[in-house]
Coordinates of C-alpha atoms in Angstrom, one line a residue:
M1 CA -27.6 3.1 45.5
D2 CA -26.6 1.0 42.6
K3 CA -26.1 2.6 39.2
T4 CA -26.5 0.9 35.9
V5 CA -23.6 0.8 33.4
N6 CA -25.3 3.5 31.3
E7 CA -25.7 5.8 34.2
M8 CA -22.1 5.4 35.2
S9 CA -20.9 6.1 31.7
T10 CA -23.0 9.2 31.2
N11 CA -22.5 10.8 34.6
D12 CA -18.7 11.3 34.6
T13 CA -17.4 13.2 37.6
G14 CA -14.1 14.1 39.2
M15 CA -10.9 12.8 37.8
M16 CA -12.3 11.1 34.7
R17 CA -13.9 14.3 33.5
G18 CA -10.6 16.1 34.0
V19 CA -8.8 13.4 32.0
R20 CA -11.4 13.6 29.3
Y21 CA -11.0 17.4 29.0
F22 CA -7.2 17.2 29.0
F23 CA -7.2 14.5 26.3
G24 CA -9.7 16.5 24.3
I25 CA -7.7 19.7 24.4
F26 CA -4.5 17.7 23.6
M27 CA -6.2 16.2 20.5
V28 CA -7.5 19.5 19.3
L29 CA -4.0 21.0 19.5
F30 CA -2.5 18.0 17.9
Y31 CA -4.8 18.1 14.8
L32 CA -4.3 21.9 14.4
A33 CA -0.5 21.5 14.7
V34 CA -0.5 18.7 12.1
A35 CA -2.6 21.0 9.8
V36 CA 0.0 23.8 10.2
L37 CA 2.9 21.4 9.7
L38 CA 1.3 19.9 6.6
A39 CA 0.6 23.4 5.2
T40 CA 4.2 24.4 5.6
N41 CA 5.6 21.1 4.2
F42 CA 7.5 20.5 7.5
F43 CA 7.5 16.7 6.8
G44 CA 9.0 17.1 3.3
F45 CA 6.5 14.9 1.6
A46 CA 6.6 14.7 -2.2
F47 CA 2.9 15.4 -2.6
S48 CA 1.5 17.8 -5.0
K49 CA 0.7 21.2 -3.5
W50 CA -3.1 20.8 -3.8
L51 CA -3.0 17.4 -2.1
Q52 CA -0.8 18.9 0.7
W53 CA -3.3 21.8 1.2
L54 CA -6.2 19.4 1.1
F55 CA -4.9 17.3 3.9
A56 CA -3.9 20.4 5.9
A57 CA -7.4 21.7 5.5
L58 CA -9.0 18.4 6.5
F59 CA -6.8 18.1 9.6
G60 CA -7.6 21.8 10.5
L61 CA -11.3 21.4 10.0
Y62 CA -11.4 18.2 12.1
G63 CA -9.4 19.9 14.8
L64 CA -11.9 22.7 14.9
Y65 CA -14.8 20.3 14.9
R66 CA -13.3 18.4 17.9
G67 CA -12.8 21.8 19.6
Y68 CA -16.5 22.7 19.0
R69 CA -17.6 19.3 20.4
L70 CA -15.4 19.8 23.4
V71 CA -16.8 23.3 24.1
T72 CA -20.4 22.3 23.6
G73 CA -20.0 19.2 25.8
Q74 CA -20.9 16.5 23.3
D75 CA -19.5 13.1 24.1
F76 CA -18.3 10.4 21.7
Y77 CA -21.8 9.5 20.5
G78 CA -23.1 13.0 19.9
R79 CA -25.0 13.1 23.2
R80 CA -25.3 16.4 25.1
P81 CA -26.5 17.0 28.7
A82 CA -30.2 17.3 28.7
D83 CA -31.5 20.9 28.8
N84 CA -33.9 20.1 31.6
D85 CA -32.0 20.4 35.0
E86 CA -34.3 17.8 36.5
Q87 CA -33.0 15.1 34.2
E88 CA -29.3 14.3 34.7
S89 CA -29.0 11.7 32.0
Y90 CA -27.8 12.3 28.5
T91 CA -30.3 12.1 25.7
T92 CA -29.6 11.7 22.0
Y93 CA -31.7 13.4 19.4
A94 CA -33.1 10.0 18.3
E95 CA -34.2 9.3 21.9
Q96 CA -36.0 12.6 22.1
L97 CA -37.8 11.9 18.8
K98 CA -38.7 8.4 20.0
K99 CA -40.1 9.8 23.2
M100 CA -42.1 12.5 21.3
K101 CA -43.5 9.8 19.1
E102 CA -44.5 7.6 22.0
D103 CA -46.2 10.6 23.7
N104 CA -48.2 11.4 20.6
E105 CA -49.3 7.8 20.3
T106 CA -50.5 7.7 23.9
K107 CA -52.6 10.8 23.3
L108 CA -54.5 9.2 20.5

């Protein structure tokens, strides 16, 4: 059974999935740690306070966003596993809209 490149990239199993989760958790912790270190002026930058807090907030929010994506199962391109258990591939919102449009055109 030959798989296409798209099927292989969207159906991660085993070790690659574990590596992806480990890296994702590491990056979430990294961004949150940098946010805390920037907020406490650990690096000793000569920024103004508002700029320091701005960057701390941006790093913190991005860390939370990455954590949310990790928990919800989104991949790099914003794809999620399909809700339908029969379909094992990933679908983007744009692909779903395209399919709905095609279905409506065939009914006419």
